[in-house]
């Protein structure tokens, strides 16, 4: 059977390109190809299920949206196709988006068409965020219901001026380092950090409605599910232990500093390479935000009274530690293992616009894997496993594909999801982070299954 004829018959049988390929490869008709196709599918499905049963999914408590409403990432090619197809088909949407944002340009400078920086030629950049209540959303509920009355009270509260916030900061940039230090990208302010800060402020003050209750989470009787957003900001700003990788100028932490109440016991580690710690420290001091340089705060937050700590974390150096823990032939030294177990644990890891150099993809991912904890660590019992948020502006598809491929290659212990645009567009249609030029992934590590459970499934 020729390829063209087999392709046509396979198409008639609904097998598509995969069936046509099997017809050509085996020389069999479409019915036989269909049987082979189904058999392969069953084998792959069973293999994936067996791998997944080795781990128990425990959803991070910081995540308030059900994973069912997120897009699970399982294949790098499919993920890249979805992202860049959406980007290519968004020209009309992007034009409307930019037009809407031009009316609000005074909120902060954003140079459309640049590589992602705000202004690489200025020694100082003034940033202003205006956080305002979103417009009321239409509802299909009958008038006069309890939910409608509750939503009306909430809308009235949101419309009050006390919930509106203006955040103004001034950030210094190291123009010399940008122009003369090879490979330096962290000495200037990148807009992705500003846009994530804007999103987090809206999550704090005006959380988006949760259309479906979180699996295993509280029922509607336990609280108003409509007041949950993507993240549990009350928990995060009260007790959260945050690690920011590749912080650059420190813009994200500075813009989010006022989220944390005076009584907060949270901690935020702002980290980057050693050469960038000076610009981070200058920006925190310039905006009159206290910080320490003695490493992660963790449990001593109450004693120090300082929310932020500035710390050197070099991904390449952390990768070396990670590789030692992965080498099964490496003898385990008891003292070294105890020291590793004492490393700081985090509830949230942030990596914002860090996908720019393909050679740093593996060091970044291995650094994330090194600091992320699954629920079995015990120290994360308050909030479950570490939630990892990666926000990136879409540039090179090759770099994005390599990042997703290597992340998936870390193994089935990782659950990786993408936040769909539908969750970002509502109820804030003009949020910068909803621009199709961005992708926001969230992920966490799952603990190994109980041996008895694993024995029953293998």
mmCIF file with all atom_site columns, N, CA and C in Angstrom, residues 106 287 316 326 384:
data_model
loop_
_atom_site.group_PDB
_atom_site.id
_atom_site.type_symbol
_atom_site.label_atom_id
_atom_site.label_alt_id
_atom_site.label_comp_id
_atom_site.label_asym_id
_atom_site.label_entity_id
_atom_site.label_seq_id
_atom_site.pdbx_PDB_ins_code
_atom_site.Cartn_x
_atom_site.Cartn_y
_atom_site.Cartn_z
_atom_site.occupancy
_atom_site.B_iso_or_equiv
_atom_site.pdbx_formal_charge
_atom_site.auth_seq_id
_atom_site.auth_comp_id
_atom_site.auth_asym_id
_atom_site.auth_atom_id
_atom_site.pdbx_PDB_model_num
ATOM 1  N N  . UNK A 1 106 ? 0.344  56.206 32.707 1.00 0.00 ? 106 UNK A N  1
ATOM 2  C CA . UNK A 1 106 ? 0.956  56.885 33.849 1.00 0.00 ? 106 UNK A CA 1
ATOM 3  C C  . UNK A 1 106 ? 1.163  55.957 35.029 1.00 0.00 ? 106 UNK A C  1
ATOM 4  N N  . UNK A 1 287 ? 14.614 53.263 48.928 1.00 0.00 ? 287 UNK A N  1
ATOM 5  C CA . UNK A 1 287 ? 13.166 53.286 49.158 1.00 0.00 ? 287 UNK A CA 1
ATOM 6  C C  . UNK A 1 287 ? 12.814 53.080 50.632 1.00 0.00 ? 287 UNK A C  1
ATOM 7  N N  . UNK A 1 316 ? 24.847 28.223 39.400 1.00 0.00 ? 316 UNK A N  1
ATOM 8  C CA . UNK A 1 316 ? 25.874 27.264 38.998 1.00 0.00 ? 316 UNK A CA 1
ATOM 9  C C  . UNK A 1 316 ? 26.468 26.571 40.227 1.00 0.00 ? 316 UNK A C  1
ATOM 10 N N  . UNK A 1 326 ? 22.487 13.841 43.644 1.00 0.00 ? 326 UNK A N  1
ATOM 11 C CA . UNK A 1 326 ? 21.890 12.946 42.654 1.00 0.00 ? 326 UNK A CA 1
ATOM 12 C C  . UNK A 1 326 ? 22.793 11.781 42.305 1.00 0.00 ? 326 UNK A C  1
ATOM 13 N N  . UNK A 1 384 ? 2.110  22.755 53.127 1.00 0.00 ? 384 UNK A N  1
ATOM 14 C CA . UNK A 1 384 ? 2.304  21.697 52.159 1.00 0.00 ? 384 UNK A CA 1
ATOM 15 C C  . UNK A 1 384 ? 3.595  21.909 51.383 1.00 0.00 ? 384 UNK A C  1
#
